[in-house]
Amino acid sequence: MSKITEKSPKHCANKQAVNLHKFSKKIYIYLTTLILSILSLIFLVWLILHPTKPNFSLTQADINQLNLSGQSLLNSSIQLTLQSNNPNKKVSIYYDEFLIYASYKGQKITPETAIPAFYQDHEETNTLSASLVGKEQPVGPSFADGVQRDQRTGKLALSFKVMGKLRWKVGTWVSGRYRFVVNCMTVMPFGPIPSPPLSSTQGSHCSTTI
Ligand SMILES: *[C@@H]1O[C@H](CO)[C@@H](O)[C@H](O)[C@H]1NC(C)=O
Ligand SMILES: *[C@@H]1O[C@H](CO)[C@@H](O)[C@H](O)[C@H]1NC(C)=O
């Protein structure tokens, strides 16, 4: 008797455990399949739409002030116009962050200026303008030498760098944030003193990396 009473609850419990195990295994398989199919669907949509990087070009850059005091503090004022184009047919872009600064021979010469966040529809082109103003921005000793050399050569090359964050939008789905970097370069004629204002009006293409 004692053997039976001992055995049966154990057996029952085992059976239940097996059932439960089977049940949770089914749920597990079901959920895994569901998640995998959703993921592959998202991946497929992503592959089909495959967003292309936006294109940027520099339309105009004007240096209105470029004054150096004490060989190391620069006052500058640069006005620039950029064109931004979204080449995608189905994907639009939210630009959440857009910071731009000017550099000269690898040296940052203005502080970062923010262009307000904007939305770009598919195949849309936007014109962006920024005013980069540096007040006593510290520059390295090579700056003054470089400017003098460029002045003798009659050409000045200026770079602009954009650092930003964007989100892709496909239908109603919006992606996470991606960092992007844009590098632009322009060459402008640089006459003898008094030099500024200088300007470049030939459009130059910028490179974009995401
Ligand atoms: C600064 O730049 C302005 C405009 O180019 C010029 O008129 C002025 O003389 C410059 N000042 C100094 C101190 O170089
Ligand atoms: C640069 O700007 C500061 C503040 O506006 C001014 O005090 C200084 O004289 C300027 N320097 C030059 C070289 O223009």
XYZ file of C-alpha atoms and ligand atoms in Angstrom:
238
model
C 0.000 0.000 0.000
C 2.581 2.359 1.036
C 4.435 1.664 -2.192
C 1.417 2.624 -4.327
C 0.647 5.846 -2.488
C 4.240 6.755 -2.834
C 4.372 5.954 -6.512
C 1.189 7.436 -7.922
C 1.577 11.118 -6.979
C 5.100 10.983 -8.278
C 3.907 9.474 -11.521
C 1.149 12.043 -11.827
C 3.517 14.891 -11.225
C 5.873 13.532 -13.821
C 3.115 13.297 -16.382
C 2.051 16.856 -15.710
C 5.595 18.026 -16.014
C 5.916 16.265 -19.333
C 2.690 17.866 -20.562
C 3.783 21.285 -19.394
C 7.130 20.748 -21.008
C 5.475 19.796 -24.297
C 3.205 22.811 -24.086
C 5.979 25.323 -23.434
C 8.053 23.720 -26.153
C 5.177 24.315 -28.575
C 4.876 27.941 -27.495
C 8.608 28.328 -27.799
C 8.645 26.962 -31.337
C 5.648 29.083 -32.261
C 7.155 32.293 -30.872
C 10.550 31.613 -32.436
C 8.944 31.017 -35.821
C 6.870 34.185 -35.470
C 9.851 36.333 -34.483
C 12.006 34.856 -37.226
C 9.364 35.516 -39.868
C 8.886 39.113 -38.690
C 12.639 39.673 -38.717
C 13.064 38.204 -42.184
C 10.139 40.291 -43.446
C 11.763 43.466 -42.088
C 15.060 42.401 -43.601
C 13.403 41.704 -46.956
C 11.667 45.109 -46.978
C 14.969 46.706 -46.050
C 16.764 44.864 -48.873
C 14.123 45.837 -51.437
C 14.016 49.497 -50.426
C 17.689 49.750 -49.511
C 18.088 53.452 -48.776
C 20.773 55.296 -50.709
C 22.834 57.957 -48.951
C 21.616 61.533 -49.382
C 23.687 63.755 -51.674
C 25.120 67.074 -50.616
C 26.761 69.776 -52.636
C 28.152 73.158 -51.808
C 26.454 75.857 -53.832
C 28.165 78.904 -52.439
C 30.674 79.871 -49.783
C 31.645 83.410 -48.859
C 34.295 84.463 -46.421
C 33.262 87.867 -45.122
C 35.814 88.137 -42.387
C 39.073 86.387 -41.662
C 41.050 88.352 -39.102
C 43.812 86.903 -37.066
C 45.087 88.548 -33.921
C 48.229 87.554 -32.130
C 48.852 84.649 -34.593
C 46.447 82.407 -32.716
C 42.990 83.969 -32.308
C 40.804 84.070 -35.363
C 37.697 86.123 -36.005
C 35.872 84.791 -38.982
C 32.558 84.993 -40.685
C 31.624 82.510 -43.386
C 28.311 82.254 -45.152
C 27.504 79.064 -46.995
C 24.729 77.492 -48.976
C 24.366 73.743 -49.313
C 22.040 71.610 -51.347
C 20.763 68.390 -49.937
C 19.073 65.780 -52.069
C 17.359 62.556 -51.130
C 17.742 60.184 -54.118
C 15.439 57.492 -52.677
C 12.107 56.809 -54.328
C 10.388 55.282 -51.291
C 12.440 56.408 -48.327
C 12.221 59.818 -46.695
C 14.609 61.218 -44.120
C 14.370 62.960 -40.786
C 17.480 65.004 -40.086
C 17.461 65.227 -36.300
C 20.844 66.771 -35.868
C 22.916 68.769 -38.321
C 26.106 70.440 -37.102
C 28.490 72.135 -39.476
C 31.873 73.770 -39.119
C 34.625 75.073 -41.347
C 38.177 73.884 -41.372
C 41.324 75.013 -43.047
C 44.228 72.639 -43.667
C 42.798 70.223 -41.157
C 42.265 72.851 -38.492
C 38.835 73.674 -37.205
C 38.413 77.423 -37.670
C 34.805 78.043 -36.650
C 32.619 76.613 -33.918
C 29.936 74.105 -34.867
C 26.738 75.717 -36.014
C 23.445 73.854 -35.906
C 21.051 73.808 -38.810
C 17.502 73.269 -37.464
C 16.118 69.723 -37.746
C 14.194 69.104 -40.941
C 12.272 66.470 -42.828
C 13.142 65.516 -46.384
C 10.616 63.739 -48.538
C 11.671 61.122 -51.092
C 13.435 62.594 -54.123
C 13.297 66.032 -52.540
C 16.036 68.671 -52.711
C 16.472 71.245 -49.966
C 18.618 74.324 -49.796
C 20.339 74.869 -46.470
C 22.232 77.913 -45.428
C 24.465 78.478 -42.485
C 26.363 81.346 -41.055
C 29.577 80.257 -39.374
C 30.927 82.921 -37.096
C 34.074 82.433 -35.078
C 34.927 84.882 -32.331
C 38.524 84.571 -31.194
C 38.649 80.910 -32.133
C 42.044 79.484 -31.180
C 43.996 78.240 -34.204
C 47.384 76.600 -34.471
C 50.553 78.382 -35.579
C 50.349 76.857 -39.061
C 47.196 78.820 -39.806
C 48.860 82.192 -40.414
C 51.648 80.594 -42.492
C 49.105 78.684 -44.544
C 47.047 81.782 -45.243
C 50.141 83.705 -46.335
C 51.212 80.873 -48.616
C 47.722 80.623 -50.108
C 47.640 84.337 -50.623
C 50.842 84.124 -52.668
C 49.418 81.208 -54.672
C 46.121 83.067 -55.110
C 43.943 80.139 -54.060
C 42.387 79.159 -50.789
C 40.892 75.745 -50.066
C 38.272 75.567 -47.374
C 36.619 72.435 -46.009
C 33.291 72.019 -44.331
C 32.305 69.120 -42.197
C 28.803 68.122 -41.224
C 28.120 65.761 -38.356
C 24.561 64.716 -37.937
C 21.998 62.115 -37.072
C 19.220 60.944 -39.332
C 16.314 58.513 -39.341
C 14.897 56.755 -42.389
C 11.159 56.656 -42.912
C 9.528 53.964 -45.029
C 5.756 54.236 -45.136
C 4.855 54.614 -41.490
C 7.918 52.785 -40.209
C 10.754 54.922 -38.879
C 14.246 53.538 -38.320
C 16.559 54.177 -35.417
C 19.073 57.006 -35.547
C 22.117 56.765 -37.759
C 25.136 59.015 -37.571
C 26.265 60.567 -40.806
C 29.218 62.683 -41.825
C 29.507 64.969 -44.835
C 32.781 66.387 -46.112
C 32.838 69.285 -48.571
C 35.744 71.149 -50.057
C 35.833 74.317 -52.064
C 38.585 76.375 -53.617
C 38.224 80.129 -53.891
C 40.401 82.771 -55.485
C 42.473 84.561 -52.861
C 43.832 87.912 -53.929
C 46.390 90.124 -52.241
C 45.569 92.100 -49.074
C 42.956 93.396 -48.292
C 41.584 89.955 -48.921
C 38.059 89.262 -47.636
C 35.364 88.997 -48.846
C 36.261 85.879 -50.818
C 33.739 83.677 -52.461
C 33.375 80.487 -54.382
C 30.335 79.989 -56.499
C 31.277 76.895 -58.437
C 29.305 74.024 -57.009
C 31.326 71.258 -55.455
C 30.189 67.804 -54.565
C 30.479 66.586 -51.007
C 31.069 63.051 -49.819
C 28.651 61.447 -47.396
C 29.298 58.536 -45.079
C 26.797 56.807 -42.835
C 39.188 92.646 -40.213
O 38.505 92.379 -41.408
C 37.770 93.473 -41.897
C 36.947 92.982 -43.082
O 37.707 92.190 -43.920
C 38.710 94.593 -42.246
O 37.977 95.692 -42.722
C 39.467 94.986 -41.003
O 40.428 95.949 -41.304
C 40.147 93.776 -40.376
N 40.690 94.131 -39.088
C 41.888 93.783 -38.720
C 42.287 94.194 -37.372
O 42.647 93.130 -39.438
C 37.902 89.722 -32.704
O 36.689 89.918 -31.991
C 36.862 90.366 -30.672
C 35.514 90.390 -30.016
O 34.479 90.735 -30.914
C 37.537 91.738 -30.709
O 37.718 92.209 -29.402
C 38.893 91.609 -31.422
O 39.491 92.862 -31.561
C 38.687 91.008 -32.795
N 39.988 90.762 -33.396
C 40.278 91.050 -34.672
C 41.628 90.720 -35.150
O 39.464 91.567 -35.431
